[in-house]
Structures are given as C-alpha cells and as structure tokens.
Short mmCIF file of C-alpha atoms in Angstrom, two decimals:
data_model
loop_
_atom_site.label_atom_id
_atom_site.label_comp_id
_atom_site.label_asym_id
_atom_site.label_seq_id
_atom_site.Cartn_x
_atom_site.Cartn_y
_atom_site.Cartn_z
CA UNK W 1 -4.97 -40.08 -44.33
CA UNK W 2 -1.25 -40.15 -43.62
CA UNK W 3 0.32 -38.82 -40.45
CA UNK W 4 2.04 -36.07 -42.40
CA UNK W 5 -1.33 -34.99 -43.86
CA UNK W 6 -2.84 -34.89 -40.37
CA UNK W 7 0.07 -32.81 -39.10
CA UNK W 8 -0.39 -30.46 -42.05
CA UNK W 9 -4.08 -29.97 -41.29
CA UNK W 10 -3.36 -29.36 -37.59
CA UNK W 11 -0.62 -26.88 -38.48
CA UNK W 12 -2.94 -25.01 -40.84
CA UNK W 13 -5.67 -24.87 -38.20
CA UNK W 14 -3.19 -23.56 -35.65
CA UNK W 15 -2.09 -20.88 -38.08
CA UNK W 16 -5.69 -19.83 -38.63
CA UNK W 17 -6.31 -19.67 -34.87
CA UNK W 18 -3.09 -17.69 -34.43
CA UNK W 19 -4.07 -15.28 -37.18
CA UNK W 20 -7.52 -14.86 -35.65
CA UNK W 21 -6.04 -14.07 -32.24
CA UNK W 22 -3.58 -11.65 -33.77
CA UNK W 23 -6.41 -9.96 -35.68
CA UNK W 24 -8.50 -9.74 -32.49
CA UNK W 25 -5.61 -8.14 -30.60
CA UNK W 26 -4.99 -5.68 -33.41
CA UNK W 27 -8.70 -4.85 -33.61
CA UNK W 28 -8.75 -4.25 -29.86
CA UNK W 29 -5.72 -1.98 -30.10
CA UNK W 30 -7.29 0.01 -32.95
CA UNK W 31 -10.52 0.39 -30.96
CA UNK W 32 -8.58 1.62 -27.91
CA UNK W 33 -6.62 4.08 -30.03
CA UNK W 34 -9.88 5.35 -31.57
CA UNK W 35 -11.32 5.81 -28.08
CA UNK W 36 -8.22 7.72 -27.02
CA UNK W 37 -8.57 10.03 -30.02
CA UNK W 38 -12.22 10.72 -29.18
CA UNK W 39 -11.34 11.47 -25.57
CA UNK W 40 -8.59 13.87 -26.64
CA UNK W 41 -11.22 16.15 -28.18
CA UNK W 42 -13.24 16.33 -24.95
CA UNK W 43 -12.96 18.44 -21.83
CA UNK W 44 -13.13 16.94 -18.32
CA UNK W 45 -16.57 16.37 -16.83
CA UNK W 46 -15.33 15.61 -13.30
CA UNK W 47 -13.55 17.84 -10.80
CA UNK W 48 -11.82 17.05 -7.53
CA UNK W 49 -12.46 20.14 -5.41
CA UNK W 50 -10.19 20.28 -2.38
CA UNK W 51 -11.96 21.55 0.71
CA UNK W 52 -8.64 21.57 2.58
CA UNK W 53 -5.24 19.92 2.38
CA UNK W 54 -5.06 19.69 6.15
CA UNK W 55 -5.66 16.31 7.73
CA UNK W 56 -6.33 14.97 11.21
CA UNK W 57 -4.49 11.71 10.37
CA UNK W 58 -1.01 10.95 9.01
CA UNK W 59 -1.33 7.78 6.96
CA UNK W 60 2.06 6.42 5.82
CA UNK W 61 0.90 5.83 2.23
CA UNK W 62 -0.93 9.13 1.74
CA UNK W 63 1.12 10.84 -0.98
CA UNK W 64 0.20 8.47 -3.79
CA UNK W 65 2.34 8.99 -6.86
CA UNK W 66 5.36 10.27 -4.92
CA UNK W 67 6.57 6.85 -3.83
CA UNK W 68 9.94 6.94 -5.57
CA UNK W 69 11.50 9.91 -3.82
CA UNK W 70 9.49 10.09 -0.58
CA UNK W 71 9.70 6.42 0.32
CA UNK W 72 13.37 6.23 -0.63
CA UNK W 73 14.17 9.24 1.55
CA UNK W 74 11.75 8.87 4.47
CA UNK W 75 10.58 5.26 4.38
CA UNK W 76 6.95 6.36 3.88
CA UNK W 77 4.75 8.74 1.89
CA UNK W 78 2.89 10.35 4.79
CA UNK W 79 0.72 13.46 4.60
CA UNK W 80 3.13 15.37 6.84
CA UNK W 81 5.69 15.33 4.03
CA UNK W 82 3.56 17.62 1.86
CA UNK W 83 5.45 20.77 0.88
CA UNK W 84 2.68 23.06 -0.27
CA UNK W 85 1.01 25.58 2.01
CA UNK W 86 -1.86 24.37 4.17
CA UNK W 87 -5.26 26.03 4.08
CA UNK W 88 -9.02 25.64 3.63
CA UNK W 89 -11.21 26.72 0.74
CA UNK W 90 -12.89 30.03 1.58
CA UNK W 91 -16.49 30.92 0.62
CA UNK W 92 -15.10 33.48 -1.84
CA UNK W 93 -12.93 30.89 -3.60
CA UNK W 94 -15.77 28.37 -3.56
CA UNK W 95 -18.15 30.79 -5.28
CA UNK W 96 -15.62 31.31 -8.05
CA UNK W 97 -15.03 27.57 -8.33
CA UNK W 98 -18.75 26.90 -8.35
CA UNK W 99 -19.31 29.38 -11.19
CA UNK W 100 -16.43 27.91 -13.19
CA UNK W 101 -17.66 24.34 -12.75
CA UNK W 102 -21.00 25.33 -14.27
CA UNK W 103 -19.45 27.34 -17.13
CA UNK W 104 -16.93 24.64 -17.98
CA UNK W 105 -19.52 21.87 -18.03
CA UNK W 106 -18.41 19.85 -15.00
CA UNK W 107 -21.09 17.33 -14.06
CA UNK W 108 -19.49 15.48 -11.13
CA UNK W 109 -17.88 17.20 -8.14
CA UNK W 110 -15.80 15.22 -5.66
CA UNK W 111 -15.17 17.33 -2.56
CA UNK W 112 -11.86 15.88 -1.52
CA UNK W 113 -8.26 15.75 -2.69
CA UNK W 114 -5.35 15.83 -0.28
CA UNK W 115 -6.89 16.33 3.13
CA UNK W 116 -9.92 15.59 5.30
CA UNK W 117 -12.92 17.47 3.83
CA UNK W 118 -14.83 17.81 7.09
CA UNK W 119 -12.05 19.88 8.65
CA UNK W 120 -13.50 22.72 6.57
CA UNK W 121 -16.62 23.90 8.41
CA UNK W 122 -18.16 24.95 5.08
CA UNK W 123 -17.88 21.57 3.33
CA UNK W 124 -21.49 20.55 3.98
CA UNK W 125 -23.08 23.84 2.82
CA UNK W 126 -20.74 23.83 -0.21
CA UNK W 127 -21.87 20.29 -1.03
CA UNK W 128 -25.53 21.23 -0.60
CA UNK W 129 -25.13 24.18 -2.97
CA UNK W 130 -23.47 22.10 -5.68
CA UNK W 131 -26.22 19.51 -5.34
CA UNK W 132 -28.81 22.28 -5.85
CA UNK W 133 -26.88 23.31 -8.96
CA UNK W 134 -27.63 19.86 -10.39
CA UNK W 135 -24.20 18.26 -10.00
CA UNK W 136 -23.42 14.75 -8.82
CA UNK W 137 -21.70 15.38 -5.48
CA UNK W 138 -19.47 13.00 -3.52
CA UNK W 139 -17.34 13.31 -0.39
CA UNK W 140 -14.59 10.88 0.63
CA UNK W 141 -13.66 10.99 4.32
CA UNK W 142 -11.63 9.21 6.97
CA UNK W 143 -14.71 9.56 9.20
CA UNK W 144 -12.93 10.98 12.23
CA UNK W 145 -13.89 14.67 12.03
CA UNK W 146 -17.66 14.66 12.68
CA UNK W 147 -18.88 16.80 15.55
CA UNK W 148 -22.05 18.53 16.73
CA UNK W 149 -24.90 18.37 14.22
CA UNK W 150 -22.68 17.65 11.21
CA UNK W 151 -24.11 14.23 10.47
CA UNK W 152 -27.70 15.50 10.49
CA UNK W 153 -26.74 18.47 8.31
CA UNK W 154 -24.98 16.12 5.92
CA UNK W 155 -28.10 13.96 5.66
CA UNK W 156 -30.21 17.05 4.92
CA UNK W 157 -27.88 17.95 2.04
CA UNK W 158 -28.76 14.58 0.39
CA UNK W 159 -25.60 14.35 -1.69
CA UNK W 160 -25.02 11.38 -3.96
CA UNK W 161 -22.11 9.54 -2.37
CA UNK W 162 -20.27 9.41 0.96
CA UNK W 163 -17.25 7.12 1.04
CA UNK W 164 -15.39 6.19 4.23
CA UNK W 165 -11.74 5.14 3.95
CA UNK W 166 -11.25 2.56 6.70
CA UNK W 167 -8.37 0.09 6.33
CA UNK W 168 -8.74 -2.35 9.19
CA UNK W 169 -11.31 -4.23 11.25
CA UNK W 170 -9.54 -3.99 14.60
CA UNK W 171 -8.06 -1.13 16.59
CA UNK W 172 -4.50 -2.43 16.27
CA UNK W 173 -4.57 -2.89 12.49
CA UNK W 174 -6.55 0.25 11.75
CA UNK W 175 -4.11 2.46 13.66
CA UNK W 176 -1.18 1.13 11.63
CA UNK W 177 -2.74 2.51 8.46
CA UNK W 178 -4.85 5.46 9.61
CA UNK W 179 -2.31 6.88 12.01
CA UNK W 180 -3.93 9.09 14.63
CA UNK W 181 -7.42 7.68 14.26
CA UNK W 182 -9.58 5.32 16.31
CA UNK W 183 -11.40 2.40 14.72
CA UNK W 184 -14.16 2.46 17.33
CA UNK W 185 -14.84 6.11 16.54
CA UNK W 186 -15.01 5.73 12.77
CA UNK W 187 -17.14 2.58 13.01
CA UNK W 188 -19.64 4.42 15.21
CA UNK W 189 -19.64 7.40 12.84
CA UNK W 190 -20.33 5.12 9.88
CA UNK W 191 -23.26 3.63 11.77
CA UNK W 192 -24.64 7.07 12.60
CA UNK W 193 -24.27 8.31 9.02
CA UNK W 194 -26.06 5.23 7.66
CA UNK W 195 -28.84 5.67 10.21
CA UNK W 196 -29.25 9.38 9.43
CA UNK W 197 -29.63 8.62 5.72
CA UNK W 198 -32.38 6.00 6.05
CA UNK W 199 -34.89 6.59 3.26
CA UNK W 200 -32.56 8.91 1.32
CA UNK W 201 -30.85 8.24 -2.00
CA UNK W 202 -27.34 8.87 -0.76
CA UNK W 203 -25.00 5.92 -1.37
CA UNK W 204 -22.75 5.24 1.65
CA UNK W 205 -19.64 3.09 1.21
CA UNK W 206 -16.83 1.60 3.26
CA UNK W 207 -13.64 1.46 1.17
CA UNK W 208 -11.04 -0.98 2.48
CA UNK W 209 -7.57 -0.71 0.89
CA UNK W 210 -6.07 -4.18 1.17
CA UNK W 211 -2.43 -4.16 2.27
CA UNK W 212 -0.02 -6.69 3.69
CA UNK W 213 -0.82 -5.70 7.26
CA UNK W 214 -4.63 -5.85 6.95
CA UNK W 215 -5.58 -8.31 4.20
CA UNK W 216 -6.28 -10.93 6.88
CA UNK W 217 -9.12 -8.70 8.17
CA UNK W 218 -11.02 -8.19 4.92
CA UNK W 219 -13.75 -10.72 5.71
CA UNK W 220 -14.10 -9.47 9.29
CA UNK W 221 -14.57 -5.96 7.93
CA UNK W 222 -17.17 -7.22 5.47
CA UNK W 223 -19.14 -8.75 8.35
CA UNK W 224 -18.91 -5.54 10.39
CA UNK W 225 -20.15 -3.56 7.40
CA UNK W 226 -23.15 -5.85 7.06
CA UNK W 227 -24.09 -5.27 10.69
CA UNK W 228 -24.56 -1.54 10.17
CA UNK W 229 -25.85 -1.70 6.59
CA UNK W 230 -23.01 0.07 4.83
CA UNK W 231 -21.85 -0.99 1.35
CA UNK W 232 -18.39 -2.57 1.48
CA UNK W 233 -15.71 -3.00 -1.17
CA UNK W 234 -12.00 -3.76 -1.31
CA UNK W 235 -9.68 -1.48 -3.27
CA UNK W 236 -6.32 -2.54 -4.66
CA UNK W 237 -3.38 -0.81 -3.02
CA UNK W 238 -1.44 1.62 -5.23
CA UNK W 239 2.02 0.95 -3.88
CA UNK W 240 3.04 4.36 -2.58
CA UNK W 241 4.95 2.29 0.01
CA UNK W 242 6.01 -0.99 -1.72
CA UNK W 243 6.60 -2.75 1.61
CA UNK W 244 2.85 -2.56 2.29
CA UNK W 245 1.88 -4.38 -0.93
CA UNK W 246 -0.58 -7.24 -0.24
CA UNK W 247 0.53 -10.84 -0.69
CA UNK W 248 -2.74 -12.03 -2.27
CA UNK W 249 -2.95 -11.52 -6.03
CA UNK W 250 -6.69 -10.82 -5.80
CA UNK W 251 -5.92 -7.57 -3.97
CA UNK W 252 -3.35 -6.31 -6.48
CA UNK W 253 -4.44 -3.23 -8.48
CA UNK W 254 -4.85 -3.31 -12.24
CA UNK W 255 -2.63 -1.18 -14.45
CA UNK W 256 -3.69 0.38 -17.74
CA UNK W 257 -1.33 0.82 -20.71
CA UNK W 258 -0.25 4.37 -21.47
CA UNK W 259 -0.98 6.93 -22.80
CA UNK W 260 -3.20 8.11 -19.96
CA UNK W 261 -6.73 9.28 -20.71
CA UNK W 262 -7.67 10.28 -17.15
CA UNK W 263 -6.50 13.83 -17.89
CA UNK W 264 -9.46 14.21 -20.28
CA UNK W 265 -11.91 12.91 -17.68
CA UNK W 266 -11.09 14.96 -14.60
CA UNK W 267 -9.07 17.82 -13.19
CA UNK W 268 -8.23 18.97 -9.68
CA UNK W 269 -8.78 22.29 -7.95
CA UNK W 270 -6.85 22.97 -4.76
CA UNK W 271 -8.29 24.87 -1.79
CA UNK W 272 -6.66 28.11 -3.06
CA UNK W 273 -8.00 27.77 -6.62
CA UNK W 274 -4.91 26.26 -8.26
CA UNK W 275 -5.76 23.84 -11.07
CA UNK W 276 -3.83 20.60 -11.61
CA UNK W 277 -4.39 17.92 -14.28
CA UNK W 278 -4.27 14.77 -12.20
CA UNK W 279 -5.52 13.29 -8.93
CA UNK W 280 -1.95 12.13 -8.22
CA UNK W 281 -0.61 15.68 -8.30
CA UNK W 282 -0.91 16.07 -4.56
CA UNK W 283 1.99 18.48 -4.08
CA UNK W 284 1.56 21.08 -6.85
CA UNK W 285 4.02 19.66 -9.37
CA UNK W 286 1.98 20.68 -12.43
CA UNK W 287 -0.10 23.76 -11.58
CA UNK W 288 -1.81 24.92 -14.78
CA UNK W 289 -3.36 28.12 -13.47
CA UNK W 290 -5.69 29.50 -10.82
CA UNK W 291 -9.45 30.02 -11.11
CA UNK W 292 -9.20 33.27 -9.14
CA UNK W 293 -7.17 34.65 -12.03
CA UNK W 294 -8.50 32.88 -15.13
CA UNK W 295 -11.50 30.81 -16.20
CA UNK W 296 -11.28 27.03 -16.36
CA UNK W 297 -11.79 27.27 -20.11
CA UNK W 298 -8.84 29.61 -20.49
CA UNK W 299 -6.67 27.43 -18.23
CA UNK W 300 -7.64 24.29 -20.17
CA UNK W 301 -6.74 25.96 -23.47
CA UNK W 302 -3.51 27.50 -22.17
CA UNK W 303 -0.18 26.67 -23.80
CA UNK W 304 1.05 25.00 -20.60
CA UNK W 305 -1.94 22.67 -20.35
CA UNK W 306 -1.79 21.86 -24.08
CA UNK W 307 1.92 21.07 -23.85
CA UNK W 308 1.27 18.79 -20.89
CA UNK W 309 -1.47 16.90 -22.74
CA UNK W 310 0.73 16.56 -25.83
CA UNK W 311 3.60 15.15 -23.77
CA UNK W 312 1.23 12.62 -22.15
CA UNK W 313 -0.32 11.67 -25.50
CA UNK W 314 3.07 11.11 -27.17
CA UNK W 315 4.58 8.97 -24.41
CA UNK W 316 4.97 5.92 -26.67
CA UNK W 317 6.89 7.73 -29.40
CA UNK W 318 8.63 10.31 -27.23
CA UNK W 319 9.03 8.89 -23.70
CA UNK W 320 11.86 11.29 -22.91
CA UNK W 321 9.40 14.19 -22.71
CA UNK W 322 6.87 12.45 -20.46
CA UNK W 323 6.04 14.73 -17.49
CA UNK W 324 7.92 13.77 -14.35
CA UNK W 325 4.61 13.48 -12.49
CA UNK W 326 3.55 10.70 -14.87
CA UNK W 327 6.72 8.65 -14.66
CA UNK W 328 5.91 7.38 -11.18
CA UNK W 329 2.20 6.87 -11.90
CA UNK W 330 0.64 3.93 -10.07
CA UNK W 331 -2.36 3.60 -12.38
CA UNK W 332 -0.98 3.82 -15.93
CA UNK W 333 2.02 1.91 -17.32
#
C-alpha cells in the first residue's frame, strides 16, 4: 500500500471520528433542549422559605448575584448592603405559606434565604410542622445563634437536613469570612447538634466554601469534621467578590449554559410573603406577588411571572430582553 493510500485511509478514519463526535455533541444538545422543554411545563417542587432576612454576621460575599454593582461600589457584597426591609416571618404569614406550599405541590422546603434562620424564635416549630405535613425540610445556618434548649428542640423535630456554613478551620481565617462569628463557638455547636441527633435520620453537614483566603485549611477542616462525626464537603465559590476566588482549579464552581432551568425547580418566599423566582434574588429585584394577597398558583400563572420565564427561556435568541437579575448570574452562563 502506498503512502498516499495510507494517508487517505487515515484521513477518512479521522473524518468518521469527527463526524461521530459532532453527532454525539448534537445529540447531547438535542437531549438537553428536550429536557428544558419538559421542565418548562412543570411547576417548582422546591421552595426557599425565609424565616428572616436579619443576620448576626456580615459576611463580605453574602449578596450573591449582586457582585457587579455592589463590589464595584463598596468593595464587597456584605449583608449590611441589603436594601429591603428587615423582619421575621410571623406565625400568621407562615400558616398562609404552609397552606400554599401544600396546595401548590411543593415537596421540599428549605427554611433559609437571606438571613440566619435561628434568629426567628419560631423556626424550629415551623420546621416541625412542615415535617409533619410530609415535606422534606432543611435548614442552612451559620451555627452561631443557638441558645437555651434550641438544639434539643431541633433534634426532636427530626427534620431531614441541617447544613452549617463554616468557611475556615482556625479562628483567624474563619473570622475573615464569617465576620462577627467565632469559630470555637460554631465548632462546639456542630458537635452538640451531631450529638443530639445520634440515632436519628437527620443528615448534618459542614459546608466549606473554598476561597483564596481559606483553601489552605480545607484538609484541616476535613479532619476536624471527622473528629465530631459531621459530614464535610467543599463548595465552589460563586465569585460575588472576585478577589476572593480560589487559586486551585479544583475549587472553582461549574457553570451551566443558559437558558436557566432553575426557575422551574424552585421559588423563594420572603419573610413577608413576597414571592421571587430565584435564590439569587436576595434584594427583591423581581417580586412576582405576595402569598398574603394571592395563591402561589395564581402568582405562578400571572402575566409578570410568565413574561419573566419567557425572557429567561429566549435568552439565546433575544439576549437584549434577559432580566437584569439574570445577567450577573454566577451559576448559569
């Protein structure tokens, strides 16, 4: 066989491989588009229910999704820069929210949003009630607000998930990220919560957001977690403050190509009953309605919500009408 014949065979094989890869990519794209279409006919099954937007800490990266304007103006995206009114969810509002969650078909309730849940004295009884209603119930906390019998009461509620946000393994590093907190205090509270839940089904986690100032302590934190028996994982940092981005590629977050489908999976309900479409809407940019005035079903079907979903769906063909909230998204690109 001549050299030219060999080159011809190799070229043909390369073409076939190239065509196969192109076909695989196209098939994957078609499958993703089909999934998106299916999701667009569904209603959310998860709700972030804000117990309060008050917080006992002032973390510099708190206002995720607002990094462009807040960081440019203030050098950080701290909780203290929030513009909306502060408050806690009342029993009256909770009862309306609870009824709407059931009617709308929400299956998972996450009792947090933009604040520390345990600053609301009713968070534990609210969680216990939702658990009795048959929902999956989770609470994310900075772990600094426990007092009195709260830990024992929390264990008696037997919710599904408790997640601690602790971004350091030493006092010095922790206080850079969780400004106003004490590492020794949260570590002891994690230990006590784990101990109180022995024999229960509640999953208890330590979430460590890896940043430039703490990535050197990841393994130390993992060892500390093992000592008290808490599940440990590292979360990629959504760069609400770009200067804090980690240097190690393994700690970089993954981005998903737009259009976003999260808006068909979950919605958020503020402490006052306002409904927003996204977990990054931490400062009431896109309020769709209020459950004290309308049902979740009516809010979901409203012209405003439908227009928002259409603008998100059409981002590839009509990027000029993408909602401002979505343009600085740190999850979808």
